[in-house]
């Protein structure tokens, strides 16, 4: 069973002078539940090579590895699944390629899209951007800073797990979970932290506290 509490999305350009594998290892030591290989700016070959390093770490820790966007890369890395956006392959096509056991996620910002993703066979949803964020470029205004209220509306509409994403920190995670999210997905809250391991623990503590 996947622990959605703290979901790390990697981005080397926002990891100070640390490598992505170093950040992932620290997050694993801090109790991260899921790791997503993002690294959109890298060429496919470099992303694959980096993914192999990250895959070794996550496999040893028994932490699921999800690949952002690229179904072919997920397959090449024997990753646990893929996370898809509006411009990526449909969920049903990814399922046909990766198989029934793959974990397939879908980014959504609206209730109708959430319902459609669930009906298409998505295993979980990334909902956001919850708060203002500098980690993602060109987010449409109606998908930006949608707030925990949008999480609540989507949680009411679907039965699959939800992770909130976008500008979330240990100080802002609790309202997202209280609204119905199963966990929080973050980039800079871990990658840019002074101590990624401690930041992961702080996020997990905030999520666990909001569930009580």
Coordinates of C-alpha atoms in Angstrom, one line a residue:
X1 CA 0.0 0.0 0.0
X2 CA 1.4 3.4 -1.0
X3 CA 2.1 6.0 1.8
X4 CA 1.0 9.2 0.2
X5 CA 1.8 11.4 3.2
X6 CA 4.9 13.1 1.7
X7 CA 5.6 12.9 -2.0
X8 CA 8.8 14.3 -3.3
X9 CA 9.0 15.7 -6.8
X10 CA 12.7 16.0 -7.8
X11 CA 14.2 19.1 -9.5
X12 CA 17.9 19.4 -9.6
X13 CA 17.8 23.0 -10.6
X14 CA 16.2 23.8 -7.2
X15 CA 18.4 21.6 -5.1
X16 CA 21.1 24.1 -4.2
X17 CA 24.5 22.4 -4.8
X18 CA 23.1 18.9 -4.0
X19 CA 22.6 16.2 -6.6
X20 CA 19.1 14.7 -7.0
X21 CA 20.2 11.3 -5.7
X22 CA 21.6 13.0 -2.6
X23 CA 18.3 14.8 -2.0
X24 CA 16.3 11.6 -2.6
X25 CA 18.5 9.6 -0.2
X26 CA 18.0 12.3 2.5
X27 CA 14.2 12.3 1.9
X28 CA 14.1 8.5 2.1
X29 CA 16.0 8.7 5.4
X30 CA 13.4 11.3 6.5
X31 CA 10.5 8.9 5.7
X32 CA 9.3 10.1 2.3
X33 CA 6.5 7.9 0.9
X34 CA 6.8 8.4 -2.8
X35 CA 9.4 9.9 -5.1
X36 CA 8.7 11.4 -8.6
X37 CA 11.5 11.8 -11.0
X38 CA 10.7 15.2 -12.7
X39 CA 13.9 16.9 -14.1
X40 CA 12.0 18.2 -17.1
X41 CA 14.9 20.3 -18.3
X42 CA 17.2 17.4 -18.8
X43 CA 17.6 15.5 -22.1
X44 CA 16.1 12.1 -22.2
X45 CA 19.4 10.3 -22.0
X46 CA 20.6 12.2 -18.9
X47 CA 17.2 11.8 -17.3
X48 CA 17.4 8.1 -17.8
X49 CA 20.9 7.9 -16.3
X50 CA 19.8 10.0 -13.4
X51 CA 16.7 7.8 -13.0
X52 CA 18.8 4.7 -12.7
X53 CA 20.6 6.2 -9.7
X54 CA 17.3 7.3 -8.1
X55 CA 15.7 3.9 -8.9
X56 CA 18.5 2.1 -6.9
X57 CA 17.9 4.2 -3.9
X58 CA 14.1 3.9 -4.0
X59 CA 14.2 0.2 -4.6
X60 CA 16.5 -0.4 -1.6
X61 CA 14.1 1.6 0.6
X62 CA 10.9 0.1 -0.9
X63 CA 9.7 3.5 -1.8
X64 CA 7.6 3.8 -5.1
X65 CA 9.3 5.7 -7.9
X66 CA 7.0 7.6 -10.3
X67 CA 8.2 9.2 -13.5
X68 CA 6.8 12.6 -14.6
X69 CA 5.2 12.6 -18.0
X70 CA 7.3 10.0 -19.8
X71 CA 5.7 6.6 -20.1
X72 CA 8.7 5.3 -22.1
X73 CA 11.1 6.4 -19.4
X74 CA 9.0 4.8 -16.7
X75 CA 9.1 1.6 -18.6
X76 CA 12.8 1.8 -19.3
X77 CA 13.5 2.4 -15.6
X78 CA 11.1 -0.3 -14.4
X79 CA 9.5 2.5 -12.3
X80 CA 6.4 1.9 -10.3
X81 CA 4.4 4.2 -12.4
X82 CA 3.9 7.5 -14.2
X83 CA 2.4 10.9 -13.5
X84 CA 0.5 12.5 -16.4
X85 CA -0.6 16.0 -17.2
X86 CA -2.9 17.5 -19.8
X87 CA -0.4 17.3 -22.6
X88 CA 0.7 13.7 -21.9
X89 CA -0.6 10.4 -23.1
X90 CA -4.1 9.6 -21.9
X91 CA -4.4 7.5 -18.7
X92 CA -5.9 4.6 -20.6
X93 CA -3.0 4.5 -23.1
X94 CA -0.4 4.6 -20.3
X95 CA -2.3 1.7 -18.6
X96 CA -2.1 -0.4 -21.8
X97 CA 1.6 0.2 -22.0
X98 CA 2.6 -0.1 -18.4
X99 CA 0.1 -2.7 -17.3
X100 CA -2.4 -3.2 -14.6
X101 CA 0.0 -3.0 -11.7
X102 CA 1.5 0.4 -12.6
X103 CA 0.6 3.4 -10.4
X104 CA -0.8 6.1 -12.7
X105 CA -1.4 9.6 -11.5
X106 CA -3.0 12.5 -13.1
X107 CA -2.7 16.3 -12.5
X108 CA -6.0 18.0 -12.1
X109 CA -7.3 21.4 -10.9
X110 CA -11.1 21.0 -11.4
X111 CA -13.8 18.6 -10.1
X112 CA -14.9 17.6 -13.6
X113 CA -11.3 16.7 -14.6
X114 CA -10.9 14.7 -11.4
X115 CA -13.9 12.7 -12.1
X116 CA -12.8 12.0 -15.6
X117 CA -9.4 10.9 -14.5
X118 CA -10.8 8.5 -12.0
X119 CA -13.2 7.1 -14.6
X120 CA -10.2 6.7 -17.0
X121 CA -8.4 4.5 -14.5
X122 CA -6.1 6.9 -12.6
X123 CA -4.8 5.5 -9.3
X124 CA -4.3 8.9 -7.7
X125 CA -4.6 12.6 -8.4
X126 CA -2.2 15.5 -7.9
X127 CA -4.4 18.6 -7.1
X128 CA -3.1 22.1 -7.5
X129 CA -1.5 24.5 -7.5
X130 CA -2.8 24.9 -4.0
X131 CA -0.7 27.9 -3.1
X132 CA 1.5 30.4 -5.0
X133 CA 4.6 28.6 -6.3
X134 CA 7.6 29.4 -8.4
X135 CA 8.4 25.7 -9.2
X136 CA 6.0 25.5 -12.2
X137 CA 5.9 27.9 -15.1
X138 CA 2.9 29.1 -17.1
X139 CA 0.1 27.9 -14.8
X140 CA -3.2 29.3 -16.0
X141 CA -4.8 31.7 -13.6
X142 CA -7.7 29.5 -12.9
X143 CA -5.4 26.6 -11.9
X144 CA -3.2 28.8 -9.7
X145 CA -3.5 29.1 -5.9
X146 CA -6.8 27.1 -5.9
X147 CA -6.5 26.6 -2.1
X148 CA -7.6 23.8 0.2
X149 CA -11.2 24.5 -0.8
X150 CA -10.6 22.9 -4.2
X151 CA -9.1 19.9 -2.5
X152 CA -12.2 19.5 -0.4
X153 CA -14.4 19.7 -3.5
X154 CA -12.4 17.1 -5.4
X155 CA -12.1 14.8 -2.4
X156 CA -15.9 14.9 -2.2
X157 CA -16.2 13.9 -5.9
X158 CA -13.7 11.0 -6.2
X159 CA -12.7 8.0 -4.2
X160 CA -9.1 7.6 -5.2
X161 CA -6.2 9.1 -3.2
X162 CA -5.4 12.8 -3.6
X163 CA -2.1 14.7 -3.0
X164 CA -2.1 18.5 -2.9
X165 CA 0.8 20.2 -4.7
X166 CA 2.0 23.7 -5.2
X167 CA 3.7 26.0 -2.6
X168 CA 3.2 23.6 0.3
X169 CA 5.5 23.8 3.3
X170 CA 5.4 22.2 6.8
X171 CA 3.5 25.3 7.9
X172 CA 0.8 25.1 5.2
X173 CA 0.4 21.3 4.8
X174 CA -2.1 20.7 7.6
X175 CA -5.1 22.6 6.0
X176 CA -4.6 20.6 2.7
X177 CA -4.8 17.3 4.5
X178 CA -7.7 18.6 6.7
X179 CA -9.5 19.4 3.5
X180 CA -9.3 15.8 2.4
X181 CA -5.9 15.2 0.8
X182 CA -4.1 12.0 1.6
X183 CA -0.8 13.7 1.5
X184 CA 1.2 16.6 0.0
X185 CA 3.6 16.7 -2.9
X186 CA 6.5 19.1 -2.8
X187 CA 9.6 20.2 -4.6
X188 CA 11.4 23.1 -2.9
X189 CA 10.1 22.4 0.6
X190 CA 12.5 19.4 0.5
X191 CA 15.0 20.1 -2.4
X192 CA 15.8 23.6 -1.3
X193 CA 15.7 23.0 2.5
X194 CA 18.8 23.5 4.6
X195 CA 18.3 19.8 5.7
X196 CA 16.1 17.8 3.3
X197 CA 15.9 14.9 5.7
X198 CA 14.6 17.1 8.5
X199 CA 12.3 18.9 6.1
X200 CA 10.8 15.6 5.1
X201 CA 10.2 14.6 8.7
X202 CA 8.6 18.0 9.4
X203 CA 6.2 17.6 6.5
X204 CA 5.3 14.1 7.6
X205 CA 4.7 15.3 11.1
X206 CA 2.4 18.1 9.8
X207 CA 0.5 15.6 7.7
X208 CA 0.1 13.1 10.5
X209 CA -0.9 15.8 12.9
X210 CA -3.7 17.0 10.6
X211 CA -5.1 13.5 10.4
X212 CA -5.7 13.3 14.2

